[in-house]
Amino acid sequence: TATTEIYTKPSSAASDVYKRQDVNFGFQSSKMRNQQLLKIAKDFGGPVYIYDSEKIKTQYRKLEIAFRSVKNLSINYAAKALSNVNILKYLNNLGAGLDTVSFQEVELGLKAGFDPKDIIFTPNGVSIDEIEKVVSYGAQINIDNLAMLEQFGNKHPSVPVCIRINPHVMAGGNNNISVGHIDSKFGISIHQIPHLLRIVENTKMNINGIHMHTGSDILDIEVFLHASEILFNTARKFKRLSFIDFGSGFKVPYKKGDIETNIDELGEKLSVRFNEFCRDYGRELTLVFEPGKYLVSEAGYFVSKVNSVKQTTSTVFAQIESGFNHLMRPMFYGSYHEIENLSNLSGEERFYSVVGYICETDTFGSNRKIREIKEGDYLVFKNAGAYCFSMSSNYNSRFKPKEVFWIGGEGHLIRREEKFDDLIRNQVDLSNEVLKS
């Protein structure tokens, strides 16, 4: 899919749009992809997040194919991974539903065109006022707290409710993203099922779904299948279910040769088991997943310019015009993002620690082997589609970066870089008379 003229810059009347002949990053050579990323960064200016629509579509289709033997399949995109309304619109057009954790995400989904019945609301620790607000939108409610379940059931017994259980299965890449173990704040413990059933009986609630989410970056599908059996056993206790939600947490590769969840094998094994359950249950249920990272992580690239190269007694630092205000995951989770020098694709490799401009330690990668870096070069961070921009902040009063979406042969700026007015937009400026009092 090589092409020599990658972009065509339009007239000033369409300054936010650039055209290119091919957008399929996922099927291009690494060199071609890197050349395109560099061109995008220079055309739009950095720091910038870039999202490849074709990779998102490919990941979505992989899930559909893996579970093709299931009659009713719903793939609900986890909005928290990347919530730009244009990404949500794109996934809606692919046929996805939406997994949300706040009423604001529900409102984003509605703005993106999702039917309320295709939105599931799975909050944690919110007030009944927020839950009732989402009920008024017509979205599916998912409750993971016995006290809240009883309170809601007494007030709204006819409203369909999904129940999130905690299967007590330790799964996920690290403790921060493992949410199905016994000490997790998420879900209703499987040991509390008798209490849960009493609440449902006493309130005459309408329970139409059972849900779990064990964690993110799950590699061993046997762990996932084990948790699924716990979910099936719980589902048998409810007679009017319409769906079972298995969460997500599929692992994606973070570097060359990295291991990932075998979606085809999981699809084959879980589909057989799900279809067996539906036959025993006596009705066709919908199998639901809520992938976020799996759909958008590999589609995302973060590109930033190098401000300076600093040699100390033991380390060479590549200091970029960004920090954990733009990309927090390496500092928060210890996550790995492969880093390449887009400005030097064939030079000699050296060892660098890539750091940011925040006035705290914000190391993106230590002692990384990267082609020689000079001031003004552009570095790209891969796997930057999930939980990257969505975790960005204005720390140090820095602006949030741009976002660009490449789709259908055109590149669109889907978020402009912030300006100073954005920093103070919601601040209330008190008079000096008040401040001196």
Coordinates of C-alpha atoms in Angstrom, one line a residue:
T1 CA 0.0 0.0 0.0
A2 CA 3.0 2.3 -0.5
T3 CA 2.3 5.8 -1.8
T4 CA 4.6 8.7 -2.5
E5 CA 2.2 11.6 -2.0
I6 CA 0.7 10.8 1.4
Y7 CA -1.1 14.1 2.1
T8 CA -2.8 16.9 0.2
K9 CA -3.1 20.1 2.1
P10 CA -6.5 21.8 1.3
S11 CA -7.4 25.5 1.1
S12 CA -7.4 27.6 4.2
A13 CA -11.2 27.3 4.3
A14 CA -10.7 23.7 5.3
S15 CA -7.6 24.2 7.5
D16 CA -8.6 21.4 9.9
V17 CA -8.8 18.8 7.1
Y18 CA -5.9 17.1 5.3
K19 CA -6.3 14.4 2.7
R20 CA -4.1 11.3 2.1
Q21 CA -4.2 8.5 -0.3
D22 CA -4.0 5.7 2.2
V23 CA -4.9 5.5 5.9
N24 CA -4.4 1.9 6.6
F25 CA -1.6 2.1 9.1
G26 CA -2.2 -1.4 10.3
F27 CA -1.2 -2.9 7.0
Q28 CA 1.6 -0.7 6.0
S29 CA 5.3 -1.2 6.6
S30 CA 6.7 0.3 9.7
K31 CA 8.8 2.8 7.7
M32 CA 5.7 4.0 5.7
R33 CA 3.7 4.3 8.9
N34 CA 6.4 6.3 10.6
Q35 CA 6.7 8.7 7.6
Q36 CA 3.0 9.3 7.8
L37 CA 3.0 10.0 11.5
L38 CA 5.9 12.5 11.1
K39 CA 4.0 14.3 8.4
I40 CA 0.8 14.5 10.5
A41 CA 2.8 15.9 13.5
K42 CA 4.5 18.6 11.3
D43 CA 1.2 19.5 9.5
F44 CA -0.9 19.8 12.7
G45 CA 1.8 20.7 15.2
G46 CA 2.5 18.7 18.3
P47 CA 2.1 17.4 20.8
V48 CA -0.7 15.4 19.1
Y49 CA -2.6 12.2 19.5
I50 CA -3.3 10.4 16.3
Y51 CA -5.9 7.6 15.9
D52 CA -6.1 5.2 13.0
S53 CA -9.7 4.4 12.1
E54 CA -8.7 1.3 10.2
K55 CA -7.1 -0.3 13.2
I56 CA -10.2 0.3 15.3
K57 CA -12.4 -1.3 12.6
T58 CA -10.0 -4.3 12.4
Q59 CA -10.1 -4.9 16.1
Y60 CA -13.9 -4.6 16.1
R61 CA -14.3 -7.1 13.3
K62 CA -11.9 -9.6 15.0
L63 CA -14.3 -9.8 17.9
E64 CA -17.3 -10.2 15.6
I65 CA -15.6 -13.0 13.8
A66 CA -14.3 -14.7 17.0
F67 CA -17.9 -14.9 18.3
R68 CA -19.7 -15.5 15.0
S69 CA -21.3 -18.7 16.3
V70 CA -23.2 -16.7 19.0
K71 CA -26.6 -15.7 17.7
N72 CA -26.9 -12.5 19.7
L73 CA -23.6 -10.6 20.3
S74 CA -23.3 -7.0 21.6
I75 CA -19.9 -5.3 21.7
N76 CA -20.2 -2.3 24.0
Y77 CA -17.2 0.0 23.7
A78 CA -15.9 1.2 27.0
A79 CA -16.1 5.0 26.6
K80 CA -13.6 5.7 29.4
A81 CA -10.7 4.4 27.2
L82 CA -11.1 7.2 24.7
S83 CA -14.2 9.4 24.8
N84 CA -13.8 11.9 22.0
V85 CA -17.3 12.2 20.5
N86 CA -15.9 11.4 17.0
I87 CA -14.5 8.1 18.1
L88 CA -17.8 7.3 19.7
K89 CA -19.7 8.2 16.5
Y90 CA -17.3 6.0 14.5
L91 CA -17.9 3.0 16.8
N92 CA -21.6 3.6 16.8
N93 CA -21.5 3.4 12.9
L94 CA -19.6 0.1 13.2
G95 CA -22.5 -1.3 15.2
A96 CA -21.1 -1.0 18.8
G97 CA -23.1 -0.3 21.9
L98 CA -21.6 1.8 24.7
D99 CA -20.3 1.0 28.2
T100 CA -20.3 4.0 30.5
V101 CA -19.3 4.8 34.1
S102 CA -20.7 8.3 34.5
F103 CA -23.7 10.3 33.5
Q104 CA -21.4 12.5 31.5
E105 CA -20.3 9.5 29.4
V106 CA -23.9 8.6 28.9
E107 CA -24.6 12.2 27.6
L108 CA -21.5 11.9 25.3
G109 CA -23.0 8.7 24.0
L110 CA -26.3 10.3 23.3
K111 CA -24.6 13.2 21.6
A112 CA -22.7 10.7 19.4
G113 CA -26.0 9.1 18.3
F114 CA -26.2 6.0 20.4
D115 CA -29.7 4.7 21.1
P116 CA -30.2 4.8 24.9
K117 CA -31.1 1.1 24.9
D118 CA -27.6 0.4 23.5
I119 CA -25.9 2.2 26.5
I120 CA -25.1 0.4 29.7
F121 CA -24.3 2.5 32.8
T122 CA -21.9 0.7 35.2
P123 CA -21.0 3.2 37.9
N124 CA -19.2 2.6 41.2
G125 CA -19.9 4.6 44.4
V126 CA -22.3 7.1 42.8
S127 CA -25.4 8.5 44.4
I128 CA -28.9 7.3 43.6
D129 CA -29.6 10.7 42.1
E130 CA -27.0 10.0 39.4
I131 CA -28.5 6.6 38.7
E132 CA -32.0 8.0 38.5
K133 CA -30.7 10.7 36.1
V134 CA -29.4 8.0 33.8
V135 CA -32.7 6.1 34.1
S136 CA -34.4 9.1 32.8
Y137 CA -32.3 8.9 29.6
G138 CA -33.4 5.3 29.0
A139 CA -30.1 3.6 29.4
Q140 CA -29.5 0.2 31.0
I141 CA -28.6 0.4 34.7
N142 CA -25.9 -1.9 36.2
I143 CA -25.6 -1.9 40.0
D144 CA -22.8 -3.3 42.0
N145 CA -23.8 -2.5 45.6
L146 CA -26.3 -4.3 47.8
A147 CA -27.4 -1.2 49.7
M148 CA -27.9 0.7 46.4
L149 CA -29.6 -2.2 44.8
E150 CA -32.2 -2.4 47.7
Q151 CA -32.7 1.4 47.7
F152 CA -33.2 1.5 43.9
G153 CA -35.4 -1.6 43.9
N154 CA -37.7 -0.1 46.5
K155 CA -38.1 3.1 44.5
H156 CA -38.1 1.7 41.0
P157 CA -39.0 -2.1 41.0
S158 CA -40.1 -2.1 37.4
V159 CA -36.9 -0.6 35.9
P160 CA -34.7 -3.3 34.3
V161 CA -31.5 -3.7 36.3
C162 CA -28.3 -5.6 35.6
I163 CA -26.2 -6.8 38.6
R164 CA -22.5 -6.7 38.6
I165 CA -20.9 -9.5 40.6
N166 CA -17.4 -9.9 42.0
P167 CA -16.3 -13.4 41.0
H168 CA -13.3 -13.3 43.4
V169 CA -10.9 -14.0 40.6
M170 CA -7.5 -12.3 40.5
A171 CA -6.9 -11.3 36.9
G172 CA -5.2 -8.3 35.2
G173 CA -1.9 -6.8 34.4
N174 CA -1.4 -5.2 37.9
N175 CA -3.3 -4.4 41.1
N176 CA -4.6 -1.1 39.8
I177 CA -6.4 -2.8 36.9
S178 CA -7.4 -6.1 38.6
V179 CA -11.0 -5.4 39.7
G180 CA -12.5 -8.9 40.3
H181 CA -10.5 -10.1 43.4
I182 CA -11.8 -10.4 46.9
D183 CA -10.5 -7.0 48.1
S184 CA -11.9 -5.1 45.1
K185 CA -14.3 -2.2 45.6
F186 CA -16.2 -3.4 42.5
G187 CA -19.1 -5.8 42.3
I188 CA -21.3 -7.7 44.7
S189 CA -19.4 -10.7 46.2
I190 CA -20.5 -14.1 45.0
H191 CA -20.6 -14.9 48.8
Q192 CA -23.4 -12.4 49.1
I193 CA -25.7 -14.0 46.5
P194 CA -28.2 -15.2 49.1
H195 CA -28.6 -11.7 50.4
L196 CA -28.9 -10.4 46.8
L197 CA -31.6 -12.8 46.1
R198 CA -33.6 -11.8 49.2
I199 CA -33.4 -8.1 48.0
V200 CA -34.7 -9.0 44.6
E201 CA -37.5 -11.1 46.1
N202 CA -38.5 -8.5 48.6
T203 CA -38.5 -5.6 46.1
K204 CA -39.8 -7.6 43.1
M205 CA -37.1 -6.0 41.0
N206 CA -36.7 -6.7 37.3
I207 CA -33.3 -8.2 36.9
N208 CA -32.5 -8.5 33.2
G209 CA -28.7 -8.9 33.1
I210 CA -25.7 -10.3 35.0
H211 CA -22.2 -8.7 34.6
M212 CA -18.6 -9.2 35.7
H213 CA -15.3 -7.5 34.9
T214 CA -12.2 -9.2 36.3
G215 CA -9.6 -6.8 35.1
S216 CA -7.5 -5.5 32.2
D217 CA -4.6 -7.1 30.3
I218 CA -5.8 -10.7 30.9
L219 CA -3.6 -13.1 29.0
D220 CA -4.6 -16.5 30.3
I221 CA -8.0 -17.3 28.8
E222 CA -8.5 -20.2 31.2
V223 CA -8.7 -17.6 34.0
F224 CA -11.4 -15.8 32.0
L225 CA -13.3 -19.0 31.3
H226 CA -13.1 -19.9 35.0
A227 CA -14.6 -16.6 35.9
S228 CA -17.3 -17.1 33.2
E229 CA -18.4 -20.4 34.9
I230 CA -19.0 -18.4 38.1
L231 CA -21.0 -16.0 36.1
F232 CA -23.1 -18.8 34.5
N233 CA -23.7 -20.3 37.9
T234 CA -25.0 -16.9 39.2
A235 CA -27.1 -16.4 36.1
R236 CA -29.0 -19.6 36.7
K237 CA -30.5 -18.0 39.8
F238 CA -32.4 -15.4 37.8
K239 CA -35.3 -16.5 35.5
R240 CA -35.8 -13.4 33.3
L241 CA -32.4 -12.5 32.0
S242 CA -31.9 -11.1 28.5
F243 CA -28.1 -10.8 28.5
I244 CA -24.9 -11.8 30.2
D245 CA -22.0 -9.3 30.2
F246 CA -18.6 -10.8 30.5
G247 CA -16.7 -7.5 30.7
S248 CA -13.4 -7.4 28.8
G249 CA -9.8 -6.9 29.7
F250 CA -8.2 -8.5 26.7
K251 CA -4.5 -8.0 26.5
V252 CA -3.0 -6.2 23.5
P253 CA 0.7 -6.4 22.4
Y254 CA 2.8 -3.4 23.6
K255 CA 6.0 -4.2 21.7
K256 CA 7.4 -6.4 19.0
G257 CA 7.0 -10.1 19.9
D258 CA 4.7 -9.3 22.9
I259 CA 2.1 -11.8 23.9
E260 CA -1.6 -11.0 23.7
T261 CA -5.0 -12.6 24.4
N262 CA -5.9 -15.3 21.9
I263 CA -9.3 -13.9 20.9
D264 CA -10.0 -16.7 18.4
E265 CA -9.4 -19.4 21.0
L266 CA -11.4 -17.5 23.6
G267 CA -14.2 -17.0 21.0
E268 CA -14.3 -20.7 20.1
K269 CA -14.4 -22.0 23.7
L270 CA -16.7 -19.4 25.3
S271 CA -19.1 -19.4 22.4
V272 CA -19.6 -23.2 22.8
R273 CA -20.2 -22.8 26.5
F274 CA -22.5 -19.8 26.1
N275 CA -24.6 -21.6 23.5
E276 CA -24.9 -24.6 25.8
F277 CA -26.0 -22.3 28.7
C278 CA -28.7 -20.7 26.5
R279 CA -30.1 -24.1 25.6
D280 CA -30.2 -25.1 29.2
Y281 CA -31.7 -21.8 30.2
G282 CA -34.4 -22.1 27.7
R283 CA -34.0 -18.9 25.8
E284 CA -31.5 -17.1 23.6
L285 CA -29.6 -14.5 25.6
T286 CA -27.3 -11.8 24.3
L287 CA -23.5 -12.2 25.0
V288 CA -22.1 -8.8 25.8
F289 CA -18.5 -7.6 25.9
E290 CA -17.2 -4.1 26.9
P291 CA -13.8 -3.7 25.3
G292 CA -12.0 -0.4 25.5
K293 CA -8.3 -0.9 25.3
Y294 CA -8.7 -3.8 22.8
L295 CA -10.4 -1.6 20.3
V296 CA -8.4 1.6 20.5
S297 CA -5.1 1.1 22.2
E298 CA -3.0 0.0 19.1
A299 CA -4.9 2.6 17.0
G300 CA -3.4 5.4 18.9
Y301 CA 0.0 7.2 18.5
F302 CA 1.2 10.1 20.6
V303 CA 3.8 12.3 18.9
S304 CA 5.9 15.0 20.6
K305 CA 9.0 17.1 19.7
V306 CA 12.3 16.8 21.5
N307 CA 13.2 20.1 23.4
S308 CA 16.7 19.1 24.4
V309 CA 19.1 16.2 24.9
K310 CA 20.8 16.4 28.3
Q311 CA 23.9 14.3 29.2
T312 CA 24.6 13.7 32.9
T313 CA 27.3 11.6 34.5
S314 CA 25.3 8.4 33.9
T315 CA 22.3 9.1 31.7
V316 CA 21.4 10.7 28.4
F317 CA 17.9 12.3 28.7
A318 CA 15.7 13.1 25.8
Q319 CA 13.5 15.9 27.1
I320 CA 10.3 16.3 25.2
E321 CA 7.6 19.1 25.0
S322 CA 5.2 16.9 27.0
G323 CA 4.9 15.2 30.4
F324 CA 2.5 13.2 32.5
N325 CA 0.0 15.9 31.9
H326 CA -0.4 14.4 28.5
L327 CA 0.5 10.8 29.0
M328 CA 0.2 9.5 32.6
R329 CA 0.1 5.8 32.2
P330 CA 3.9 5.1 32.4
M331 CA 4.0 7.0 35.7
F332 CA 0.7 5.8 37.0
Y333 CA 0.6 2.1 36.0
G334 CA 4.2 1.6 35.0
S335 CA 2.8 0.8 31.5
Y336 CA 5.2 0.3 28.6
H337 CA 4.9 2.4 25.4
E338 CA 7.3 1.6 22.6
I339 CA 9.2 4.8 21.6
E340 CA 10.6 5.5 18.2
N341 CA 12.4 8.5 16.6
L342 CA 10.3 9.5 13.6
S343 CA 13.0 12.0 12.5
N344 CA 15.7 9.3 12.3
L345 CA 14.5 6.0 11.0
S346 CA 17.8 4.5 10.1
G347 CA 20.5 6.0 12.3
E348 CA 22.6 4.4 15.0
E349 CA 20.9 3.3 18.2
R350 CA 21.8 4.8 21.5
F351 CA 20.4 4.5 25.0
Y352 CA 18.1 7.3 26.3
S353 CA 15.8 8.0 29.2
V354 CA 12.8 9.9 27.7
V355 CA 11.4 12.4 30.1
G356 CA 9.0 15.3 30.1
Y357 CA 8.8 19.0 31.1
I358 CA 6.7 18.6 34.3
C359 CA 8.3 19.7 37.6
E360 CA 8.1 16.2 39.0
T361 CA 9.7 13.0 37.8
D362 CA 7.9 12.1 34.6
T363 CA 9.9 9.4 32.9
F364 CA 8.2 7.8 29.9
G365 CA 11.0 5.2 29.4
S366 CA 14.3 4.5 31.1
N367 CA 17.4 3.3 29.3
R368 CA 15.6 2.7 26.0
K369 CA 17.4 1.8 22.9
I370 CA 16.3 4.5 20.3
R371 CA 17.9 5.7 17.1
E372 CA 20.1 8.8 17.8
I373 CA 18.0 11.7 19.0
K374 CA 18.7 15.4 18.4
E375 CA 16.9 18.6 19.5
G376 CA 13.8 19.1 17.3
D377 CA 13.3 15.4 16.5
Y378 CA 9.8 13.9 16.8
L379 CA 9.3 10.9 19.0
V380 CA 6.2 8.6 18.8
F381 CA 4.7 6.7 21.6
K382 CA 2.8 3.6 20.5
N383 CA -0.3 2.0 22.0
A384 CA -1.5 5.5 22.9
G385 CA -5.2 5.1 22.1
A386 CA -6.5 3.9 25.4
Y387 CA -6.5 5.7 28.7
C388 CA -4.0 8.2 27.5
F389 CA -5.7 11.4 26.4
S390 CA -8.6 10.5 28.7
M391 CA -6.2 10.8 31.6
S392 CA -4.6 14.0 30.5
S393 CA -4.7 17.1 32.7
N394 CA -3.7 20.7 33.0
Y395 CA -1.1 20.0 35.7
N396 CA 1.5 22.8 35.8
S397 CA -1.1 24.9 34.0
R398 CA -0.1 23.2 30.7
F399 CA -2.5 22.8 27.8
K400 CA -4.0 19.5 26.8
P401 CA -2.8 18.3 23.3
K402 CA -4.5 18.0 20.0
E403 CA -6.3 14.9 18.7
V404 CA -6.4 13.9 15.0
F405 CA -8.6 11.1 13.5
W406 CA -7.6 9.6 10.1
I407 CA -10.6 8.1 8.4
G408 CA -11.9 7.5 4.9
G409 CA -8.9 9.1 3.3
E410 CA -9.1 12.3 5.2
G411 CA -7.5 13.5 8.4
H412 CA -9.6 15.5 10.8
L413 CA -8.5 17.6 13.7
I414 CA -11.0 16.4 16.3
R415 CA -9.7 18.4 19.3
R416 CA -7.8 21.7 19.1
E417 CA -5.0 22.4 21.5
E418 CA -6.2 24.4 24.5
K419 CA -5.5 28.1 24.9
F420 CA -5.0 30.2 28.0
D421 CA -8.7 31.1 28.1
D422 CA -9.5 27.4 28.5
L423 CA -7.5 27.3 31.7
I424 CA -9.5 30.1 33.4
R425 CA -12.9 29.6 31.7
N426 CA -14.6 28.3 34.9
Q427 CA -12.6 30.2 37.4
V428 CA -14.4 33.0 39.3
D429 CA -12.4 36.2 39.5
L430 CA -12.9 37.8 42.9
S431 CA -12.5 41.5 43.3
N432 CA -9.4 42.8 45.2
E433 CA -11.8 44.3 47.8
V434 CA -12.9 40.7 48.7
L435 CA -9.4 39.3 48.6
K436 CA -8.0 42.0 50.9
S437 CA -10.7 41.6 53.5

